[in-house]
Amino acid sequence: MVFPDRGPFNPEIIAIPQADMIAAWSRSAHADLSAEAFAHWNSEGEIPPQCAVCHSGAGFRALHGLDGSPVGMPEHPFPIGGVVDCETCHNPRLSEVKQITFPSGVSHPVVGVEAACMSCHQGRESGLSVVKATADMDEDTVNEKLRFINPHYRLAAATNLGDIAQVGYQYPGKDYSGRFLHAKPIGTCVSCHNPHSLEIAEEPCLTCHQTGNPDDIRIAHVSFDGSGDTSKGIKADIAANAAKLMETYLAYAANVAGTPMVFDGASYPYFFTDANLDGVADTDAQGKVVAYASWTPRLLKAVYNWKVVTADPGIHAHNPYYALELLYDSVEDLASADGMNVELGDMLR
């Protein structure tokens, strides 16, 4: 590019306000127009309103009435091509939003830009969805009315609130951790995340921890996965217990529900029939993959919780205790079914 050598400005001295912030945002996932989060509806030419409220800046502003429209779910679709733009979080009226309602129906107070974070990182289902779907059903009987319930993705706001938002299926008679509160000054999403690049700042971690890498931070002196290794980050314990839960629900699907299952994270609805146990989803006569349909209430509850935990890649920092509780209780419940031969071993809650 060639710049003119005459004129009132020299390119070297042209100042762009907030240039660093704009550059950081432009490299973030919030600005990636090619990402699945924004490109999913390109072939349709418009974004349904229930999706646009988080997958389009215009939809978000309409949801909260920031564009002058009535507050609430919009009634019309939105054009494709939008991202989480500057006005999504910097709209002067965002401060008017005082609480956010989660899929469980629970409303939680918010301050400032936290309203944007909690609006869109809360998921689309809750444990209550599972309760309603499985009501009055025998725990271990396959019911054709049941289908996988997807909590959605990147559930940080919901997992952080734990028992308050109740995004996970919470087993009766069990106590669950509420909001995971760090020591001051860690109080909101942007206490740890750069609001523009979304990257995690190491400095807040180093205030109390010996490392700035959240993956290496441990919040307990006990081994939740039964390995006895407390030198690794709590993320490793959560991953190990999630793997244990997957192993257990796959065994339950084959031995109790009577139909082997396989998980494919790249294809919705993620859980498919695998009758020959070759690790590949079965296909029908038309060549279409066969979605898993042999759900029992007990299986659905456990698989839903596994998806909740694994759908938040930062759950080890957002609410490790809630994650560990959901995983343990799900394994324990599956193991209690007739026909299951599963030992929890030294796994802890």
Tab-separated table of C-alpha atoms in Angstrom:
chain	number	residue	atom	x	y	z
A	1	MET	CA	0.000	0.000	0.000
A	2	VAL	CA	1.331	3.445	-0.942
A	3	PHE	CA	0.429	6.419	1.240
A	4	PRO	CA	0.304	9.959	-0.171
A	5	ASP	CA	3.285	12.123	0.741
A	6	ARG	CA	1.190	15.261	0.977
A	7	GLY	CA	-1.769	16.319	3.028
A	8	PRO	CA	-2.617	17.447	6.520
A	9	PHE	CA	-1.603	14.118	8.110
A	10	ASN	CA	1.430	11.892	8.154
A	11	PRO	CA	0.471	8.178	8.352
A	12	GLU	CA	3.018	7.761	11.130
A	13	ILE	CA	1.186	10.178	13.395
A	14	ILE	CA	-2.438	9.257	12.726
A	15	ALA	CA	-3.826	8.102	16.062
A	16	ILE	CA	-6.711	5.643	16.228
A	17	PRO	CA	-8.538	5.816	19.568
A	18	GLN	CA	-8.531	2.481	21.434
A	19	ALA	CA	-6.399	0.935	18.665
A	20	ASP	CA	-5.003	-1.719	21.003
A	21	MET	CA	-8.469	-2.712	22.184
A	22	ILE	CA	-9.806	-2.892	18.637
A	23	ALA	CA	-6.850	-5.004	17.549
A	24	ALA	CA	-7.305	-7.374	20.493
A	25	TRP	CA	-11.020	-7.756	19.769
A	26	SER	CA	-10.423	-8.334	16.049
A	27	ARG	CA	-8.273	-11.360	16.869
A	28	SER	CA	-10.767	-12.806	19.358
A	29	ALA	CA	-13.443	-15.448	18.911
A	30	HIS	CA	-16.066	-12.731	19.323
A	31	ALA	CA	-14.964	-11.184	16.020
A	32	ASP	CA	-14.418	-14.354	13.987
A	33	LEU	CA	-17.138	-14.134	11.355
A	34	SER	CA	-16.021	-17.449	9.843
A	35	ALA	CA	-16.482	-19.361	13.103
A	36	GLU	CA	-19.338	-21.823	13.472
A	37	ALA	CA	-20.853	-19.577	16.153
A	38	PHE	CA	-21.602	-16.952	13.493
A	39	ALA	CA	-21.440	-18.805	10.160
A	40	HIS	CA	-23.815	-21.637	11.111
A	41	TRP	CA	-26.805	-19.925	9.476
A	42	ASN	CA	-25.091	-18.631	6.316
A	43	SER	CA	-26.851	-21.136	4.066
A	44	GLU	CA	-30.213	-20.140	5.535
A	45	GLY	CA	-29.620	-16.438	5.036
A	46	GLU	CA	-30.977	-15.414	8.429
A	47	ILE	CA	-30.557	-16.238	12.111
A	48	PRO	CA	-33.580	-17.401	14.154
A	49	PRO	CA	-34.349	-14.971	16.985
A	50	GLN	CA	-33.671	-17.480	19.773
A	51	CYS	CA	-30.165	-17.976	18.358
A	52	ALA	CA	-29.514	-14.397	17.264
A	53	VAL	CA	-29.775	-13.050	20.811
A	54	CYS	CA	-26.277	-14.419	21.416
A	55	HIS	CA	-24.914	-15.108	17.941
A	56	SER	CA	-25.500	-11.595	16.627
A	57	GLY	CA	-24.834	-8.233	18.227
A	58	ALA	CA	-28.104	-6.913	16.816
A	59	GLY	CA	-30.003	-9.823	18.332
A	60	PHE	CA	-28.427	-9.265	21.739
A	61	ARG	CA	-29.394	-5.590	21.725
A	62	ALA	CA	-32.953	-6.492	20.772
A	63	LEU	CA	-33.213	-9.038	23.612
A	64	HIS	CA	-32.405	-6.417	26.215
A	65	GLY	CA	-34.224	-3.586	24.466
A	66	LEU	CA	-30.974	-1.679	23.937
A	67	ASP	CA	-32.075	-0.769	20.413
A	68	GLY	CA	-35.380	0.670	21.571
A	69	SER	CA	-37.385	-2.501	20.980
A	70	PRO	CA	-39.420	-4.182	23.749
A	71	VAL	CA	-37.335	-6.166	26.227
A	72	GLY	CA	-37.623	-9.902	25.664
A	73	MET	CA	-37.186	-12.526	22.983
A	74	PRO	CA	-37.442	-10.879	19.546
A	75	GLU	CA	-40.172	-12.104	17.222
A	76	HIS	CA	-38.221	-11.834	13.974
A	77	PRO	CA	-35.020	-13.354	12.560
A	78	PHE	CA	-31.839	-11.326	12.101
A	79	PRO	CA	-29.482	-10.913	9.136
A	80	ILE	CA	-26.379	-13.056	8.977
A	81	GLY	CA	-22.986	-11.401	9.100
A	82	GLY	CA	-23.083	-10.085	12.646
A	83	VAL	CA	-20.656	-10.818	15.476
A	84	VAL	CA	-20.271	-9.814	19.112
A	85	ASP	CA	-19.398	-6.268	18.176
A	86	CYS	CA	-18.353	-3.244	20.211
A	87	GLU	CA	-21.892	-2.053	20.860
A	88	THR	CA	-22.845	-5.412	22.324
A	89	CYS	CA	-20.819	-4.706	25.449
A	90	HIS	CA	-20.328	-0.948	25.228
A	91	ASN	CA	-23.945	0.058	24.708
A	92	PRO	CA	-24.621	2.854	27.218
A	93	ARG	CA	-27.932	1.262	28.187
A	94	LEU	CA	-26.371	-2.061	29.173
A	95	SER	CA	-26.047	-0.736	32.718
A	96	GLU	CA	-29.855	-0.744	32.893
A	97	VAL	CA	-29.831	-4.548	32.870
A	98	LYS	CA	-29.870	-5.482	36.552
A	99	GLN	CA	-30.500	-9.222	36.445
A	100	ILE	CA	-30.221	-12.170	34.086
A	101	THR	CA	-32.628	-15.103	34.024
A	102	PHE	CA	-31.110	-18.552	33.524
A	103	PRO	CA	-32.759	-21.557	31.810
A	104	SER	CA	-33.666	-22.914	35.255
A	105	GLY	CA	-35.856	-19.839	35.731
A	106	VAL	CA	-33.557	-18.413	38.399
A	107	SER	CA	-32.679	-14.725	38.065
A	108	HIS	CA	-29.303	-13.462	39.236
A	109	PRO	CA	-28.165	-9.853	39.734
A	110	VAL	CA	-25.501	-8.483	37.395
A	111	VAL	CA	-23.430	-5.322	37.215
A	112	GLY	CA	-22.285	-3.641	34.012
A	113	VAL	CA	-20.729	-5.739	31.253
A	114	GLU	CA	-21.309	-8.895	33.314
A	115	ALA	CA	-24.829	-8.743	31.868
A	116	ALA	CA	-23.438	-9.525	28.419
A	117	CYS	CA	-21.291	-12.405	29.653
A	118	MET	CA	-24.061	-14.012	31.685
A	119	SER	CA	-26.683	-13.577	28.975
A	120	CYS	CA	-24.813	-15.682	26.472
A	121	HIS	CA	-22.729	-18.097	28.533
A	122	GLN	CA	-25.598	-19.621	30.492
A	123	GLY	CA	-26.528	-22.498	28.182
A	124	ARG	CA	-30.026	-23.221	26.917
A	125	GLU	CA	-31.113	-25.991	29.266
A	126	SER	CA	-30.873	-26.782	32.960
A	127	GLY	CA	-31.206	-29.718	35.281
A	128	LEU	CA	-34.889	-28.835	35.497
A	129	SER	CA	-35.237	-29.723	31.796
A	130	VAL	CA	-34.058	-33.242	32.626
A	131	VAL	CA	-36.364	-33.475	35.640
A	132	LYS	CA	-39.368	-32.558	33.496
A	133	ALA	CA	-38.405	-34.911	30.666
A	134	THR	CA	-37.986	-37.928	32.956
A	135	ALA	CA	-40.847	-37.326	35.388
A	136	ASP	CA	-42.802	-40.426	36.454
A	137	MET	CA	-40.610	-42.785	34.404
A	138	ASP	CA	-38.897	-45.944	35.605
A	139	GLU	CA	-35.194	-45.199	35.977
A	140	ASP	CA	-33.926	-48.143	33.942
A	141	THR	CA	-36.648	-48.614	31.345
A	142	VAL	CA	-36.009	-47.371	27.819
A	143	ASN	CA	-38.586	-44.735	26.926
A	144	GLU	CA	-39.113	-43.712	23.307
A	145	LYS	CA	-40.176	-40.239	24.416
A	146	LEU	CA	-36.678	-39.444	25.663
A	147	ARG	CA	-34.045	-37.747	23.539
A	148	PHE	CA	-30.657	-36.299	24.394
A	149	ILE	CA	-30.987	-32.884	26.020
A	150	ASN	CA	-28.125	-30.617	25.003
A	151	PRO	CA	-27.166	-27.972	27.594
A	152	HIS	CA	-25.447	-26.042	24.753
A	153	TYR	CA	-21.882	-24.742	24.787
A	154	ARG	CA	-19.459	-22.550	26.743
A	155	LEU	CA	-21.569	-22.555	29.911
A	156	ALA	CA	-19.186	-20.558	32.088
A	157	ALA	CA	-21.779	-18.261	33.651
A	158	ALA	CA	-24.032	-21.159	34.595
A	159	THR	CA	-21.282	-23.434	35.885
A	160	ASN	CA	-19.752	-20.587	37.880
A	161	LEU	CA	-23.041	-20.143	39.737
A	162	GLY	CA	-23.352	-23.869	40.459
A	163	ASP	CA	-26.353	-24.663	42.642
A	164	ILE	CA	-27.714	-21.158	42.093
A	165	ALA	CA	-28.248	-21.541	38.333
A	166	GLN	CA	-28.622	-25.353	38.528
A	167	VAL	CA	-27.391	-26.006	35.004
A	168	GLY	CA	-26.527	-29.594	35.958
A	169	TYR	CA	-28.931	-32.355	36.874
A	170	GLN	CA	-28.709	-32.393	40.674
A	171	TYR	CA	-29.527	-35.706	42.276
A	172	PRO	CA	-32.130	-35.619	45.065
A	173	GLY	CA	-30.678	-35.705	48.557
A	174	LYS	CA	-27.311	-34.324	47.462
A	175	ASP	CA	-25.847	-30.918	48.295
A	176	TYR	CA	-24.160	-28.908	45.548
A	177	SER	CA	-21.715	-26.024	45.600
A	178	GLY	CA	-23.008	-22.561	44.767
A	179	ARG	CA	-21.094	-19.778	43.078
A	180	PHE	CA	-17.350	-20.378	42.993
A	181	LEU	CA	-15.976	-17.277	44.651
A	182	HIS	CA	-12.338	-16.369	44.280
A	183	ALA	CA	-10.564	-14.126	46.730
A	184	LYS	CA	-10.728	-10.408	46.049
A	185	PRO	CA	-10.248	-8.757	43.611
A	186	ILE	CA	-11.560	-11.665	41.493
A	187	GLY	CA	-15.269	-10.970	41.312
A	188	THR	CA	-16.449	-10.940	37.696
A	189	CYS	CA	-15.630	-12.495	34.336
A	190	VAL	CA	-13.342	-9.630	33.340
A	191	SER	CA	-11.357	-10.038	36.547
A	192	CYS	CA	-9.610	-12.897	34.745
A	193	HIS	CA	-10.514	-12.497	31.075
A	194	ASN	CA	-9.355	-9.602	28.938
A	195	PRO	CA	-12.704	-8.185	27.768
A	196	HIS	CA	-11.433	-7.663	24.223
A	197	SER	CA	-9.012	-10.497	23.461
A	198	LEU	CA	-10.813	-12.871	25.878
A	199	GLU	CA	-7.403	-14.173	26.906
A	200	ILE	CA	-6.778	-15.114	30.519
A	201	ALA	CA	-4.563	-12.722	32.434
A	202	GLU	CA	-1.871	-14.409	34.513
A	203	GLU	CA	-1.444	-11.588	37.007
A	204	PRO	CA	-4.655	-12.219	38.995
A	205	CYS	CA	-3.728	-15.905	39.378
A	206	LEU	CA	-0.259	-15.060	40.638
A	207	THR	CA	-1.775	-12.979	43.427
A	208	CYS	CA	-2.480	-16.222	45.298
A	209	HIS	CA	-1.161	-19.107	43.211
A	210	GLN	CA	2.364	-20.114	42.268
A	211	THR	CA	1.490	-20.259	38.581
A	212	GLY	CA	-0.381	-18.067	36.160
A	213	ASN	CA	-1.591	-21.063	34.159
A	214	PRO	CA	-5.085	-22.045	35.361
A	215	ASP	CA	-4.550	-25.590	34.067
A	216	ASP	CA	-1.835	-26.128	36.680
A	217	ILE	CA	-3.668	-24.641	39.651
A	218	ARG	CA	-4.950	-26.989	42.328
A	219	ILE	CA	-7.612	-25.956	44.817
A	220	ALA	CA	-7.465	-28.968	47.146
A	221	HIS	CA	-4.971	-31.221	48.896
A	222	VAL	CA	-6.929	-34.388	48.145
A	223	SER	CA	-6.989	-36.503	45.002
A	224	PHE	CA	-10.499	-36.500	43.538
A	225	ASP	CA	-9.685	-38.945	40.751
A	226	GLY	CA	-8.210	-41.535	43.095
A	227	SER	CA	-4.743	-41.349	41.569
A	228	GLY	CA	-3.174	-39.939	44.717
A	229	ASP	CA	-1.333	-37.351	42.611
A	230	THR	CA	-1.922	-33.867	44.018
A	231	SER	CA	0.932	-32.245	42.116
A	232	LYS	CA	-1.176	-31.717	39.008
A	233	GLY	CA	-3.874	-29.117	38.446
A	234	ILE	CA	-7.472	-29.810	39.418
A	235	LYS	CA	-8.276	-29.792	35.698
A	236	ALA	CA	-6.622	-33.217	35.449
A	237	ASP	CA	-8.863	-34.651	38.186
A	238	ILE	CA	-11.966	-33.336	36.434
A	239	ALA	CA	-10.817	-34.781	33.101
A	240	ALA	CA	-10.112	-38.170	34.692
A	241	ASN	CA	-13.509	-38.290	36.399
A	242	ALA	CA	-15.236	-37.196	33.186
A	243	ALA	CA	-13.505	-40.074	31.399
A	244	LYS	CA	-14.680	-42.409	34.173
A	245	LEU	CA	-18.240	-41.185	33.703
A	246	MET	CA	-18.045	-41.717	29.938
A	247	GLU	CA	-16.744	-45.245	30.456
A	248	THR	CA	-19.591	-45.879	32.890
A	249	TYR	CA	-22.432	-44.493	30.775
A	250	LEU	CA	-21.195	-46.411	27.720
A	251	ALA	CA	-21.223	-49.610	29.791
A	252	TYR	CA	-24.718	-48.806	31.051
A	253	ALA	CA	-25.974	-48.125	27.515
A	254	ALA	CA	-24.765	-51.522	26.338
A	255	ASN	CA	-25.554	-53.634	29.401
A	256	VAL	CA	-28.691	-52.038	30.861
A	257	ALA	CA	-30.338	-49.982	28.116
A	258	GLY	CA	-29.432	-52.796	25.728
A	259	THR	CA	-28.044	-50.684	22.872
A	260	PRO	CA	-24.362	-49.754	22.625
A	261	MET	CA	-23.618	-46.054	22.227
A	262	VAL	CA	-20.840	-43.995	20.678
A	263	PHE	CA	-20.057	-40.293	21.123
A	264	ASP	CA	-19.081	-38.037	18.211
A	265	GLY	CA	-18.410	-34.475	19.315
A	266	ALA	CA	-18.341	-33.218	15.720
A	267	SER	CA	-21.860	-34.342	14.786
A	268	TYR	CA	-25.145	-33.339	16.400
A	269	PRO	CA	-26.848	-34.890	18.383
A	270	TYR	CA	-23.454	-36.308	19.441
A	271	PHE	CA	-24.682	-39.669	20.746
A	272	PHE	CA	-25.296	-42.452	18.244
A	273	THR	CA	-26.061	-46.148	18.080
A	274	ASP	CA	-23.041	-48.445	17.768
A	275	ALA	CA	-24.567	-51.919	17.669
A	276	ASN	CA	-21.386	-53.687	16.532
A	277	LEU	CA	-19.179	-51.839	19.033
A	278	ASP	CA	-16.706	-50.764	16.366
A	279	GLY	CA	-16.537	-47.219	17.720
A	280	VAL	CA	-18.293	-45.806	14.644
A	281	ALA	CA	-21.894	-44.618	14.493
A	282	ASP	CA	-24.286	-46.988	12.721
A	283	THR	CA	-26.013	-45.847	9.523
A	284	ASP	CA	-29.491	-46.608	8.200
A	285	ALA	CA	-30.515	-47.773	4.719
A	286	GLN	CA	-30.232	-44.217	3.433
A	287	GLY	CA	-26.719	-43.860	4.798
A	288	LYS	CA	-27.707	-41.502	7.615
A	289	VAL	CA	-26.167	-41.957	11.031
A	290	VAL	CA	-28.531	-43.369	13.631
A	291	ALA	CA	-29.064	-41.098	16.622
A	292	TYR	CA	-29.122	-42.937	19.935
A	293	ALA	CA	-32.715	-43.641	20.945
A	294	SER	CA	-32.489	-46.160	23.807
A	295	TRP	CA	-32.536	-43.571	26.542
A	296	THR	CA	-33.547	-44.413	30.080
A	297	PRO	CA	-34.005	-41.666	32.666
A	298	ARG	CA	-30.887	-42.787	34.536
A	299	LEU	CA	-28.778	-42.727	31.369
A	300	LEU	CA	-30.076	-39.342	30.239
A	301	LYS	CA	-29.304	-37.725	33.595
A	302	ALA	CA	-25.715	-38.955	33.620
A	303	VAL	CA	-24.981	-38.150	29.969
A	304	TYR	CA	-26.488	-34.688	30.387
A	305	ASN	CA	-24.176	-34.006	33.341
A	306	TRP	CA	-21.172	-35.260	31.398
A	307	LYS	CA	-22.040	-32.843	28.612
A	308	VAL	CA	-22.472	-29.960	31.070
A	309	VAL	CA	-18.998	-30.502	32.485
A	310	THR	CA	-17.267	-31.031	29.140
A	311	ALA	CA	-19.122	-28.146	27.452
A	312	ASP	CA	-17.260	-25.661	29.657
A	313	PRO	CA	-13.541	-26.043	28.895
A	314	GLY	CA	-12.742	-23.704	31.776
A	315	ILE	CA	-14.902	-25.365	34.394
A	316	HIS	CA	-11.770	-26.186	36.418
A	317	ALA	CA	-11.455	-22.436	37.031
A	318	HIS	CA	-15.126	-21.467	36.912
A	319	ASN	CA	-16.400	-24.022	39.440
A	320	PRO	CA	-14.282	-27.151	39.966
A	321	TYR	CA	-16.263	-28.334	42.988
A	322	TYR	CA	-19.582	-28.288	41.126
A	323	ALA	CA	-18.015	-30.219	38.250
A	324	LEU	CA	-16.595	-32.877	40.559
A	325	GLU	CA	-19.915	-33.240	42.382
A	326	LEU	CA	-21.887	-33.734	39.169
A	327	LEU	CA	-19.392	-36.295	37.865
A	328	TYR	CA	-19.215	-38.320	41.078
A	329	ASP	CA	-22.965	-38.417	41.609
A	330	SER	CA	-23.570	-39.466	38.003
A	331	VAL	CA	-21.083	-42.354	38.190
A	332	GLU	CA	-22.477	-43.403	41.557
A	333	ASP	CA	-26.039	-43.442	40.255
A	334	LEU	CA	-25.199	-45.429	37.122
A	335	ALA	CA	-23.199	-47.918	39.198
A	336	SER	CA	-26.247	-48.573	41.387
A	337	ALA	CA	-28.275	-50.008	38.504
A	338	ASP	CA	-28.816	-53.761	38.231
A	339	GLY	CA	-26.433	-55.270	35.719
A	340	MET	CA	-23.663	-52.780	36.335
A	341	ASN	CA	-20.276	-53.847	37.643
A	342	VAL	CA	-18.588	-50.525	38.363
A	343	GLU	CA	-16.417	-49.603	41.320
A	344	LEU	CA	-15.879	-45.983	42.293
A	345	GLY	CA	-12.601	-46.961	43.924
A	346	ASP	CA	-10.834	-43.987	45.471
A	347	MET	CA	-12.780	-41.448	43.414
A	348	LEU	CA	-13.943	-38.586	45.649
A	349	ARG	CA	-16.803	-36.155	45.505
